[in-house]
Short mmCIF file of C-alpha atoms and ligand atoms in Angstrom, two decimals:
data_model
loop_
_atom_site.label_atom_id
_atom_site.label_comp_id
_atom_site.label_asym_id
_atom_site.label_seq_id
_atom_site.Cartn_x
_atom_site.Cartn_y
_atom_site.Cartn_z
CA MET A 343 50.85 103.23 21.52
CA ALA A 344 49.46 101.54 18.52
CA ARG A 345 48.75 103.82 15.58
CA ARG A 346 45.22 103.62 14.37
CA ARG A 347 44.82 103.52 10.60
CA THR A 348 42.02 105.69 9.38
CA THR A 349 40.54 104.99 6.00
CA SER A 350 39.43 108.06 4.15
CA ARG A 351 37.39 108.21 0.98
CA SER A 352 38.98 109.77 -2.07
CA VAL A 353 37.47 112.29 -4.47
CA ASP A 354 37.20 109.44 -6.95
CA HIS A 355 34.89 107.57 -4.63
CA LEU A 356 32.83 110.62 -4.00
CA LEU A 357 32.29 111.28 -7.71
CA THR A 358 31.49 107.65 -8.39
CA ASP A 359 28.62 107.93 -5.92
CA PHE A 360 27.16 110.57 -8.27
CA GLY A 361 27.74 108.49 -11.39
CA SER A 362 30.75 110.28 -12.93
CA ARG A 363 34.51 109.72 -13.11
CA LEU A 364 37.51 111.94 -13.06
CA PRO A 365 39.37 111.92 -16.37
CA ARG A 366 42.81 110.47 -15.91
CA LYS A 367 45.90 109.65 -17.91
CA ASP A 368 46.30 105.95 -18.70
CA ALA A 369 49.17 104.65 -16.70
CA GLU A 370 51.39 101.85 -18.08
CA PRO A 371 51.35 98.85 -15.75
CA PRO A 372 54.68 98.74 -13.91
CA GLU A 373 57.30 96.40 -15.41
CA PRO A 374 58.22 93.59 -13.04
CA PRO A 375 61.90 93.64 -12.08
CA ALA A 376 64.01 91.51 -14.47
CA ASP A 377 65.15 89.11 -11.77
CA LYS A 378 61.64 88.65 -10.34
CA PRO A 379 59.00 88.11 -13.01
CA PHE A 380 56.46 87.18 -10.30
CA PRO A 381 57.29 89.51 -7.45
CA ARG A 382 54.38 88.53 -5.21
CA VAL A 383 53.45 85.04 -4.19
CA ILE A 384 49.68 84.71 -3.91
CA ARG A 385 48.64 82.28 -1.22
CA HIS A 386 46.11 79.58 -1.93
CA ARG A 387 43.36 81.44 -0.06
CA GLY A 388 43.78 84.46 -2.33
CA VAL A 389 44.59 88.10 -1.50
CA ARG A 390 43.02 89.46 1.66
CA ARG A 391 41.66 92.68 0.31
CA ALA A 392 38.20 93.86 -0.76
CA GLY A 393 37.41 92.76 -4.31
CA HIS A 394 40.39 90.35 -4.55
CA GLY A 395 38.72 87.00 -4.01
CA TRP A 396 39.66 86.01 -0.48
CA ALA A 397 38.33 82.63 0.76
CA PRO A 398 38.35 82.19 4.53
CA THR A 399 37.74 78.44 4.24
CA LEU A 400 38.65 76.18 1.37
CA PRO A 401 36.12 73.70 -0.07
CA PRO A 402 36.77 70.19 1.17
CA LEU A 403 38.67 68.21 -1.46
CA ALA A 404 38.57 64.45 -1.48
CA GLY A 405 41.90 62.75 -1.95
CA TYR A 406 42.24 59.44 -3.81
CA GLN A 407 45.15 57.25 -4.54
CA THR A 408 45.20 55.21 -7.76
CA THR A 409 47.77 53.58 -9.92
CA SER A 410 48.50 55.11 -13.32
CA GLU A 411 46.78 52.11 -14.86
CA GLN A 412 43.49 52.89 -13.09
CA ALA A 413 43.63 56.66 -13.65
CA PRO A 414 42.43 56.59 -17.30
CA VAL A 415 39.15 55.01 -16.12
CA MET A 416 38.39 58.15 -14.12
CA TRP A 417 39.49 60.52 -16.87
CA PRO A 418 38.69 58.52 -19.99
CA LEU A 419 38.82 61.51 -22.31
CA ILE A 420 42.34 62.58 -21.53
CA ALA A 421 44.83 61.70 -24.27
CA GLY A 422 46.71 58.46 -23.86
CA ASP A 423 50.39 57.89 -24.33
CA GLY A 424 51.91 60.11 -26.94
CA LEU A 425 53.97 58.88 -29.84
CA PRO A 426 57.75 58.97 -29.58
CA PRO A 427 59.46 62.18 -30.74
CA THR A 428 60.97 60.68 -33.88
CA GLY A 429 60.55 61.66 -37.54
CA ALA A 430 59.05 64.89 -38.82
CA PRO A 431 57.78 67.35 -36.19
CA MET A 432 54.35 68.25 -37.58
CA GLY A 433 52.83 70.51 -34.95
CA PHE A 434 51.27 69.89 -31.58
CA ASN A 435 48.95 67.44 -29.94
CA VAL A 436 46.09 69.67 -28.86
CA LEU A 437 45.03 67.52 -25.91
CA SER A 438 48.43 67.09 -24.31
CA GLY A 439 50.05 70.27 -25.60
CA GLY A 440 53.13 68.26 -26.58
CA SER A 441 54.85 68.24 -29.96
CA PHE A 442 53.52 65.74 -32.46
CA TYR A 443 55.87 63.84 -34.75
CA CYS A 444 55.13 61.78 -37.84
CA ASP A 445 57.39 58.82 -38.53
CA PRO A 446 55.55 56.00 -40.38
CA MET A 447 58.66 53.81 -40.77
CA GLY A 448 59.63 54.30 -37.14
CA TRP A 449 56.07 53.44 -36.06
CA ILE A 450 56.28 50.11 -37.91
CA ASN A 451 59.46 49.19 -36.09
CA ASP A 452 58.05 50.11 -32.68
CA ASP A 453 56.09 47.17 -31.28
CA THR A 454 54.06 49.39 -28.96
CA ILE A 455 52.49 51.24 -31.90
CA PRO A 456 49.93 49.20 -33.84
CA VAL A 457 51.11 50.20 -37.32
CA THR A 458 52.20 47.54 -39.78
CA ASN A 459 52.54 49.48 -43.03
CA PRO A 460 53.85 52.94 -43.89
CA ASN A 461 50.88 53.98 -46.06
CA VAL A 462 49.19 57.24 -45.11
CA PHE A 463 45.76 58.35 -46.36
CA ILE A 464 44.85 62.00 -45.91
CA PHE A 465 41.21 63.06 -46.17
CA GLY A 466 39.82 66.56 -46.11
CA LYS A 467 37.59 69.07 -47.77
CA PRO A 468 39.44 71.12 -50.41
CA GLY A 469 41.36 73.97 -48.81
CA ARG A 470 41.72 72.37 -45.38
CA GLY A 471 45.47 71.88 -45.78
CA LYS A 472 46.04 68.36 -47.14
CA SER A 473 48.66 69.38 -49.68
CA ALA A 474 50.29 71.79 -47.21
CA LEU A 475 50.62 68.96 -44.70
CA VAL A 476 52.17 66.73 -47.38
CA LYS A 477 54.62 69.42 -48.45
CA ALA A 478 55.65 70.18 -44.86
CA PHE A 479 56.13 66.45 -44.26
CA MET A 480 58.27 66.10 -47.38
CA LEU A 481 60.47 69.05 -46.44
CA ARG A 482 60.84 67.94 -42.84
CA MET A 483 61.74 64.36 -43.79
CA ILE A 484 64.63 65.51 -46.01
CA ARG A 485 66.94 65.56 -43.05
CA PHE A 486 66.15 61.91 -42.38
CA GLY A 487 67.28 61.02 -45.90
CA TYR A 488 63.83 60.92 -47.52
CA ARG A 489 63.33 62.12 -51.08
CA SER A 490 59.94 62.58 -52.72
CA LEU A 491 58.22 61.43 -55.87
CA VAL A 492 54.98 63.18 -56.84
CA LEU A 493 52.99 60.94 -59.16
CA GLY A 494 50.78 63.43 -60.95
CA ASP A 495 50.73 67.04 -59.78
CA VAL A 496 47.32 67.95 -61.13
CA LYS A 497 47.28 71.67 -60.34
CA ASP A 498 51.00 72.49 -60.34
CA GLU A 499 50.82 72.75 -56.58
CA TYR A 500 54.19 71.10 -56.05
CA GLU A 501 55.98 73.39 -58.47
CA ASP A 502 56.99 75.90 -55.79
CA ILE A 503 58.49 73.39 -53.41
CA SER A 504 60.20 71.61 -56.29
CA ARG A 505 61.77 74.86 -57.53
CA ALA A 506 62.75 75.78 -53.96
CA LEU A 507 64.66 72.49 -53.90
CA ARG A 508 66.18 73.44 -57.27
CA VAL A 509 64.45 70.72 -59.26
CA GLU A 510 62.51 71.48 -62.42
CA PRO A 511 59.10 69.70 -62.51
CA TYR A 512 58.59 67.32 -65.42
CA ARG A 513 55.53 68.16 -67.47
CA ILE A 514 53.27 65.84 -69.40
CA GLY A 515 50.33 67.06 -71.41
CA PRO A 516 48.83 67.62 -74.83
CA GLY A 517 51.43 69.06 -77.17
CA LEU A 518 54.33 68.60 -74.74
CA PRO A 519 57.25 66.37 -75.68
CA GLY A 520 57.31 64.33 -72.42
CA ARG A 521 56.09 60.72 -72.55
CA ILE A 522 55.52 58.15 -69.84
CA ASN A 523 55.07 54.54 -70.85
CA PRO A 524 52.78 52.96 -68.27
CA LEU A 525 53.93 49.57 -69.60
CA ASP A 526 57.55 50.31 -68.70
CA ALA A 527 59.10 47.09 -67.46
CA GLY A 528 60.95 49.23 -64.92
CA PRO A 529 64.13 48.35 -63.04
CA LEU A 530 63.10 44.68 -62.79
CA ALA A 531 64.08 44.28 -66.46
CA MET A 532 67.66 45.38 -65.78
CA ASP A 533 70.34 42.70 -66.14
CA TRP A 534 67.62 40.31 -67.29
CA GLU A 535 70.07 38.06 -69.15
CA ARG A 536 72.13 37.56 -65.99
CA GLN A 537 69.25 36.27 -63.87
CA ASP A 538 68.51 32.58 -63.46
CA ARG A 539 65.23 31.00 -64.49
CA THR A 540 63.52 31.27 -61.09
CA GLU A 541 64.45 34.93 -60.73
CA THR A 542 63.23 35.84 -64.22
CA ALA A 543 59.98 33.95 -63.55
CA ARG A 544 59.50 35.86 -60.29
CA ARG A 545 60.21 39.21 -61.90
CA ALA A 546 58.03 38.46 -64.93
CA ALA A 547 55.11 37.58 -62.63
CA VAL A 548 55.44 40.96 -60.88
CA ILE A 549 55.60 42.86 -64.16
CA PHE A 550 52.67 41.01 -65.77
CA ASN A 551 50.53 41.44 -62.66
CA ARG A 552 51.09 45.17 -62.66
CA TRP A 553 50.37 45.48 -66.38
CA LEU A 554 47.24 43.42 -66.17
CA ALA A 555 45.95 45.48 -63.21
CA LEU A 556 46.54 48.64 -65.24
CA ILE A 557 44.88 47.41 -68.41
CA ARG A 558 41.94 46.10 -66.40
CA GLY A 559 41.59 49.55 -64.82
CA LEU A 560 41.92 51.40 -68.13
CA VAL A 561 39.41 49.19 -69.90
CA GLY A 562 37.03 48.85 -66.94
CA SER A 563 36.90 52.60 -66.33
CA GLN A 564 35.44 53.03 -69.81
CA GLN A 565 32.54 50.79 -68.81
CA VAL A 566 33.89 47.92 -70.90
CA PRO A 567 33.71 44.57 -69.10
CA PHE A 568 37.03 42.93 -68.37
CA THR A 569 36.31 39.28 -67.74
CA PRO A 570 38.76 36.38 -67.43
CA THR A 571 38.42 35.98 -71.22
CA GLU A 572 39.77 39.48 -71.85
CA ALA A 573 42.44 38.92 -69.21
CA ARG A 574 43.56 35.77 -71.01
CA VAL A 575 43.86 37.57 -74.35
CA ILE A 576 45.80 40.47 -72.82
CA ASN A 577 48.09 38.11 -70.93
CA HIS A 578 48.92 36.28 -74.14
CA VAL A 579 49.58 39.47 -76.06
CA LEU A 580 51.82 40.91 -73.34
CA ARG A 581 53.86 37.72 -73.03
CA ASP A 582 54.34 37.56 -76.81
CA LEU A 583 55.29 41.20 -77.19
CA ILE A 584 57.87 41.35 -74.42
CA GLY A 585 59.52 38.16 -75.67
CA TRP A 586 58.67 36.00 -72.66
CA THR A 587 56.86 33.38 -74.76
CA ASN A 588 59.93 32.66 -76.89
CA GLY A 589 62.36 32.95 -73.97
CA GLN A 590 64.24 36.06 -75.13
CA THR A 591 67.27 36.98 -73.05
CA ARG A 592 66.59 40.70 -73.50
CA LEU A 593 63.07 41.98 -73.04
CA THR A 594 61.48 44.03 -75.81
CA PRO A 595 59.89 47.31 -74.66
CA VAL A 596 56.10 47.20 -74.85
CA THR A 597 53.72 50.14 -75.28
CA ILE A 598 49.93 50.40 -75.32
CA PRO A 599 49.75 50.99 -79.12
CA MET A 600 51.69 47.73 -79.57
CA VAL A 601 49.08 45.88 -77.51
CA TRP A 602 46.32 47.55 -79.46
CA LYS A 603 47.93 46.64 -82.77
CA SER A 604 48.32 43.00 -81.75
CA LEU A 605 44.59 42.87 -81.08
CA ASP A 606 43.81 44.65 -84.32
CA ASP A 607 45.90 42.26 -86.33
CA PRO A 608 45.93 39.03 -84.34
CA SER A 609 48.37 36.30 -85.25
CA GLU A 610 46.99 32.84 -85.91
CA ASP A 611 48.76 31.62 -82.80
CA LEU A 612 46.95 34.18 -80.67
CA VAL A 613 43.56 33.27 -82.12
CA ALA A 614 44.19 29.58 -81.54
CA ALA A 615 45.78 30.01 -78.11
CA CYS A 616 42.82 32.01 -76.86
CA ARG A 617 40.46 29.39 -78.33
CA TYR A 618 38.59 31.58 -80.80
CA GLU A 619 37.06 29.74 -83.73
CA SER A 620 38.28 32.16 -86.37
CA GLN A 621 39.89 35.53 -86.78
CA GLN A 622 36.42 37.01 -87.28
CA ASP A 623 35.27 35.47 -84.02
CA PHE A 624 38.30 37.09 -82.33
CA TYR A 625 37.48 40.48 -83.86
CA ASP A 626 33.84 40.31 -82.82
CA SER A 627 34.60 39.29 -79.27
CA THR A 628 37.42 41.75 -78.60
CA ARG A 629 35.93 44.83 -80.22
CA PRO A 630 35.08 46.68 -76.95
CA LEU A 631 38.51 45.81 -75.59
CA ARG A 632 40.25 47.15 -78.68
CA ASP A 633 38.19 50.33 -78.69
CA ALA A 634 38.90 50.96 -75.02
CA LEU A 635 42.65 50.62 -75.56
CA GLY A 636 42.43 52.67 -78.72
CA SER A 637 41.06 55.65 -76.83
CA LEU A 638 44.40 55.88 -75.02
CA CYS A 639 46.24 56.22 -78.28
CA GLU A 640 43.86 58.74 -79.83
CA GLY A 641 42.06 61.82 -78.59
CA GLU A 642 42.99 63.79 -75.53
CA LEU A 643 45.50 61.31 -74.19
CA GLU A 644 47.29 60.91 -77.51
CA GLY A 645 50.99 61.49 -77.17
CA LEU A 646 51.10 61.10 -73.40
CA PHE A 647 51.25 57.41 -72.62
CA ASP A 648 51.70 55.77 -76.00
CA ALA A 649 55.46 55.74 -76.51
CA PRO A 650 58.58 54.72 -74.57
CA SER A 651 59.18 56.91 -71.51
CA THR A 652 61.27 60.00 -72.07
CA PHE A 653 61.50 60.70 -68.36
CA GLU A 654 64.34 59.13 -66.47
CA PRO A 655 63.90 59.89 -62.76
CA ASN A 656 66.90 61.38 -61.04
CA TRP A 657 66.86 59.39 -57.84
CA ARG A 658 69.52 61.66 -56.32
CA ALA A 659 67.33 64.78 -56.54
CA PRO A 660 65.40 65.70 -53.38
CA ILE A 661 62.10 65.70 -55.26
CA GLN A 662 60.75 64.54 -58.60
CA THR A 663 57.38 65.81 -59.68
CA LEU A 664 55.36 64.84 -62.73
CA SER A 665 53.02 67.68 -63.60
CA LEU A 666 49.67 67.01 -65.24
CA ASN A 667 48.53 70.60 -65.12
CA ALA A 668 48.49 71.01 -68.88
CA LEU A 669 46.00 68.14 -69.12
CA HIS A 670 43.99 69.36 -66.13
CA SER A 671 43.68 72.86 -67.62
CA ALA A 672 42.09 71.29 -70.70
CA GLY A 673 39.17 70.51 -68.40
CA ASN A 674 38.54 66.80 -68.95
CA GLU A 675 38.49 65.23 -65.50
CA ALA A 676 38.11 61.70 -66.80
CA ALA A 677 41.28 62.12 -68.87
CA VAL A 678 43.12 63.33 -65.75
CA GLY A 679 41.84 60.30 -63.86
CA ILE A 680 43.13 57.95 -66.56
CA ALA A 681 46.46 59.79 -66.65
CA LEU A 682 46.76 59.39 -62.88
CA MET A 683 46.05 55.69 -63.22
CA CYS A 684 48.87 55.36 -65.77
CA LEU A 685 51.27 57.34 -63.59
CA ASN A 686 50.37 55.42 -60.45
CA SER A 687 51.01 52.12 -62.16
CA TRP A 688 54.23 53.38 -63.73
CA GLY A 689 55.28 54.73 -60.33
CA GLN A 690 54.76 51.32 -58.76
CA GLY A 691 56.95 49.76 -61.46
CA ILE A 692 59.72 52.29 -61.27
CA ARG A 693 60.01 51.71 -57.51
CA GLU A 694 59.95 47.93 -57.67
CA MET A 695 63.67 47.89 -57.10
CA ALA A 696 65.63 50.63 -55.39
CA GLU A 697 69.14 51.10 -54.12
CA VAL A 698 69.73 50.21 -50.51
CA GLY A 699 68.98 53.22 -48.35
CA ASP A 700 66.89 54.96 -51.02
CA ARG A 701 64.05 56.17 -48.83
CA ARG A 702 61.21 57.82 -50.59
CA ILE A 703 57.88 59.48 -50.02
CA VAL A 704 55.64 58.55 -52.95
CA LEU A 705 52.65 60.85 -53.26
CA ARG A 706 49.38 60.17 -55.06
CA ASP A 707 47.64 63.52 -54.68
CA GLU A 708 43.93 63.92 -55.49
CA ALA A 709 43.56 60.16 -55.95
CA TRP A 710 39.78 60.56 -56.04
CA MET A 711 40.08 61.74 -59.64
CA GLN A 712 41.26 58.23 -60.49
CA THR A 713 39.03 56.21 -58.21
CA ARG A 714 35.83 57.84 -59.25
CA LEU A 715 36.29 56.38 -62.71
CA GLY A 716 34.83 53.17 -61.39
CA VAL A 717 35.33 50.01 -59.44
CA GLU A 718 38.10 48.79 -61.75
CA ALA A 719 40.02 52.04 -61.26
CA VAL A 720 39.74 51.60 -57.49
CA LYS A 721 41.04 48.07 -57.84
CA THR A 722 44.04 49.30 -59.82
CA LEU A 723 44.98 51.82 -57.14
CA ASP A 724 44.39 49.15 -54.53
CA SER A 725 46.80 46.81 -56.30
CA ASN A 726 49.37 49.61 -56.82
CA LEU A 727 49.40 50.28 -53.10
CA ARG A 728 49.21 46.65 -52.03
CA LEU A 729 52.10 45.60 -54.24
CA SER A 730 54.26 48.65 -53.69
CA ARG A 731 57.47 47.96 -51.87
CA ASN A 732 57.13 49.07 -48.33
CA ASP A 733 60.66 48.66 -47.16
CA GLY A 734 61.74 52.25 -47.50
CA ASP A 735 58.88 53.87 -49.40
CA ILE A 736 56.15 55.79 -47.63
CA GLN A 737 53.01 55.95 -49.79
CA LEU A 738 50.84 59.02 -49.29
CA VAL A 739 47.38 59.26 -50.82
CA THR A 740 45.14 62.32 -50.56
CA TYR A 741 41.40 62.21 -50.96
CA HIS A 742 38.56 64.61 -50.56
CA LYS A 743 36.30 62.27 -48.68
CA PRO A 744 36.53 58.59 -47.85
CA SER A 745 33.53 57.75 -49.94
CA ASP A 746 35.12 59.12 -53.11
CA PRO A 747 35.65 55.61 -54.37
CA LEU A 748 31.94 55.04 -53.80
CA SER A 749 30.94 57.94 -55.98
CA ALA A 750 32.19 55.74 -58.81
CA GLY A 751 28.71 55.22 -60.26
CA ASP A 752 28.33 51.73 -58.90
CA GLN A 753 27.10 52.16 -55.35
CA GLY A 754 26.61 48.44 -54.97
CA SER A 755 27.94 46.36 -52.16
CA GLN A 756 30.95 45.24 -54.20
CA ALA A 757 32.08 48.83 -54.75
CA ALA A 758 31.57 49.64 -51.10
CA GLN A 759 33.57 46.62 -50.02
CA ILE A 760 36.44 47.42 -52.38
CA ALA A 761 36.51 51.01 -51.18
CA LYS A 762 36.56 49.85 -47.58
CA ASP A 763 39.41 47.47 -48.32
CA LEU A 764 41.32 50.29 -49.96
CA LEU A 765 40.89 52.51 -46.90
CA HIS A 766 42.15 49.74 -44.68
CA LEU A 767 45.33 49.44 -46.72
CA ALA A 768 46.68 52.37 -44.74
CA ASP A 769 47.38 52.08 -41.04
CA VAL A 770 47.75 55.84 -40.73
CA ARG A 771 44.78 58.01 -41.64
CA ILE A 772 44.66 61.76 -41.24
CA LEU A 773 41.18 63.26 -41.17
CA MET A 774 41.08 67.00 -41.80
CA GLY A 775 37.92 69.12 -41.75
CA GLN A 776 34.79 67.86 -43.50
CA ASP A 777 31.20 69.02 -43.89
CA GLU A 778 28.51 67.59 -41.65
CA GLU A 779 27.12 65.22 -44.26
CA VAL A 780 30.49 63.58 -44.81
CA GLY A 781 30.91 63.06 -41.08
CA THR A 782 28.42 60.23 -41.01
CA GLU A 783 30.07 58.48 -43.94
CA LEU A 784 33.40 58.84 -42.21
CA GLY A 785 32.05 57.37 -39.02
CA HIS A 786 30.53 54.49 -40.91
CA LEU A 787 33.54 53.61 -43.06
CA LEU A 788 36.29 54.17 -40.54
CA GLY A 789 34.49 53.23 -37.35
CA LEU A 790 34.64 56.65 -35.69
CA THR A 791 32.87 57.47 -32.47
CA ARG A 792 30.37 60.31 -32.36
CA MET A 793 32.90 62.49 -30.58
CA GLN A 794 35.57 61.82 -33.21
CA GLN A 795 33.09 62.62 -35.99
CA ASP A 796 32.29 65.90 -34.27
CA LEU A 797 35.98 66.75 -34.11
CA VAL A 798 36.27 66.36 -37.86
CA THR A 799 33.11 68.30 -38.71
CA GLY A 800 33.51 70.93 -35.98
CA TRP A 801 36.92 71.63 -34.53
CA ALA A 802 38.86 70.67 -37.66
CA MET A 803 36.73 72.99 -39.80
CA GLN A 804 37.63 76.00 -37.69
CA ASP A 805 41.26 76.25 -38.74
CA LYS A 806 43.58 74.96 -41.43
CA GLY A 807 45.89 72.11 -40.61
CA ARG A 808 43.67 70.69 -37.86
CA ALA A 809 43.13 66.96 -38.07
CA LEU A 810 42.22 63.81 -36.25
CA TRP A 811 45.18 61.49 -36.76
CA MET A 812 44.39 57.78 -36.66
CA VAL A 813 47.64 55.94 -36.04
CA GLY A 814 46.72 52.27 -35.91
CA ASP A 815 43.95 52.22 -33.32
CA GLN A 816 45.21 55.33 -31.53
CA ARG A 817 43.65 58.74 -32.13
CA PHE A 818 45.33 62.13 -31.83
CA LYS A 819 43.97 65.63 -32.15
CA VAL A 820 46.72 67.50 -33.96
CA GLN A 821 47.29 71.00 -35.25
CA THR A 822 49.90 71.15 -38.02
CA VAL A 823 52.07 74.24 -37.80
CA LEU A 824 53.71 75.74 -40.88
CA THR A 825 56.85 77.87 -40.79
CA PRO A 826 56.68 81.21 -42.63
CA VAL A 827 58.75 79.76 -45.50
CA GLU A 828 56.43 76.76 -45.75
CA ARG A 829 53.43 79.02 -45.69
CA ARG A 830 54.79 80.74 -48.76
CA LEU A 831 55.67 77.47 -50.48
CA THR A 832 52.31 75.88 -49.71
CA TYR A 833 50.19 78.86 -50.63
CA THR A 834 47.35 77.86 -52.93
CA ASN A 835 44.91 80.62 -53.62
CA ASP A 836 42.05 78.36 -54.58
CA ALA A 837 39.97 76.77 -51.89
CA VAL A 838 38.00 74.95 -54.54
CA ALA A 839 38.58 71.41 -55.72
N1 ADP B 1819 48.56 74.37 -40.93
C1 ADP B 1819 48.36 75.46 -41.67
N2 ADP B 1819 48.56 76.70 -41.18
C2 ADP B 1819 48.34 77.79 -41.95
N3 ADP B 1819 47.93 77.76 -43.23
C3 ADP B 1819 47.71 76.58 -43.78
C4 ADP B 1819 47.90 75.35 -43.03
N4 ADP B 1819 47.60 74.33 -43.84
C5 ADP B 1819 47.24 74.87 -45.04
N5 ADP B 1819 47.31 76.22 -45.00
C6 ADP B 1819 47.01 77.10 -46.13
O1 ADP B 1819 45.71 76.83 -46.61
C7 ADP B 1819 45.64 76.87 -48.02
C8 ADP B 1819 44.99 75.61 -48.57
O2 ADP B 1819 45.76 74.48 -48.25
P1 ADP B 1819 45.96 73.24 -49.22
O3 ADP B 1819 47.01 72.41 -48.61
O4 ADP B 1819 46.18 73.68 -50.62
O5 ADP B 1819 44.55 72.52 -49.09
P2 ADP B 1819 44.01 71.17 -49.77
O6 ADP B 1819 45.17 70.45 -50.36
O7 ADP B 1819 43.36 70.45 -48.64
O8 ADP B 1819 43.00 71.61 -50.77
C9 ADP B 1819 47.08 77.07 -48.51
O9 ADP B 1819 47.22 78.41 -48.93
C10 ADP B 1819 47.93 76.78 -47.31
O10 ADP B 1819 49.11 77.58 -47.27
MG1 MG B 1820 45.47 69.93 -52.37
#
């Protein structure tokens, strides 16, 4: 005889009908047995019990067969192929859930990734995590043999990571003994006497180009025109001072005060060679040039860039940082911008030759302080990056917003074009959170779609370390993850610029 199951109502049910509940002790949910974390298998129709979502019939599902090549057309918004897991693990790709790795050199060597140079530009509103990303990248690349060079730590932000790596930051600033000579000939001047004529000519061209780019930037950023006439005078002076004109076998060190002095007291040869009628004519024509150079030897920048370099980088140390905090604390942003320009140019020179296998991350943090000095300052940075060796060095540049170079007073089409060119010098661009108004500029300058713009102004603003990574023409939505130690080392308590 089959037993009939009777269902009876409990007291609970009865009381619920009258709108009240019995008080009861909270029971812990039972722990699943260790060997069976999912003890019950739920069938695809659900659980056949009241209130458990049972479906007697399933909705009809259409089945399609496509090749993997056709599939992206149906789901165009799903992330494409990921990047290979090489280089520094930075966090995760939010769309695929997979780990995301950053390896600019590896990307160049991989033909499937459209990256042809290892330059990385990082944009983001202050406090979004640009510097933290850079620091995490530096630390994580150490195990691949990369060392770092910080060209101008404006707010002593790299002090902690430097100390953690047991390296003392090198300080430059008013009243401090450290000097950097932006007209350092650099390693190219080594063993000069042993090089043949073609090699010295090649090296001299590199050195003179760098120096001229720097002087053009320094003079131009003080609103003094730097025309081919000025360039000709400066070229002559530099060639005379270093000993190139008279074919010296050892090069003489040159500093900015020496250039200034040569203009202040021009030799007859110089006056004649630059086709001035008289010494007075020379004085009259070069006055703005002399004054612009003079301001580097006097005033706030006095004693920083006007003598032979006292800093000899230790290329074996895991990090070398040049701190400009003392100058930044003095509050003159233009002076910091000029100092960055000097350091950037010096940094290009000092890396012109490196030992085989010397891989380095060269950082130009807060580059906007330099580029907003004007079009000439942008051009100098552009030439520093363009002419930097990119067989082993990864150049990182951080900016607030892409249009920083455009805020350089001259909003004309020339400035815009130069800024655009600068941005296109990097094949890898990391866009962290930005305000709405910057989104449009970003879209315009970098060719972002509406959806990508929204990512930057929406999603990326909601948490630190979120960014749209543009690797060649591929886009990735990435969250950088910091370890607890990195969080401590990257802590900056100011979210202001
Ligand atoms: N991915 C991240 N996860 C957690 N905290 C972060 C992350 N990125 C940055 N931070 C924190 O946010 C703060 C500001 O970051 P910072 O790198 O100084 O910003 P920025 O250089 O863009 O001004 C720091 O205290 C840093 O530790
Ligand atoms: Mg920063």
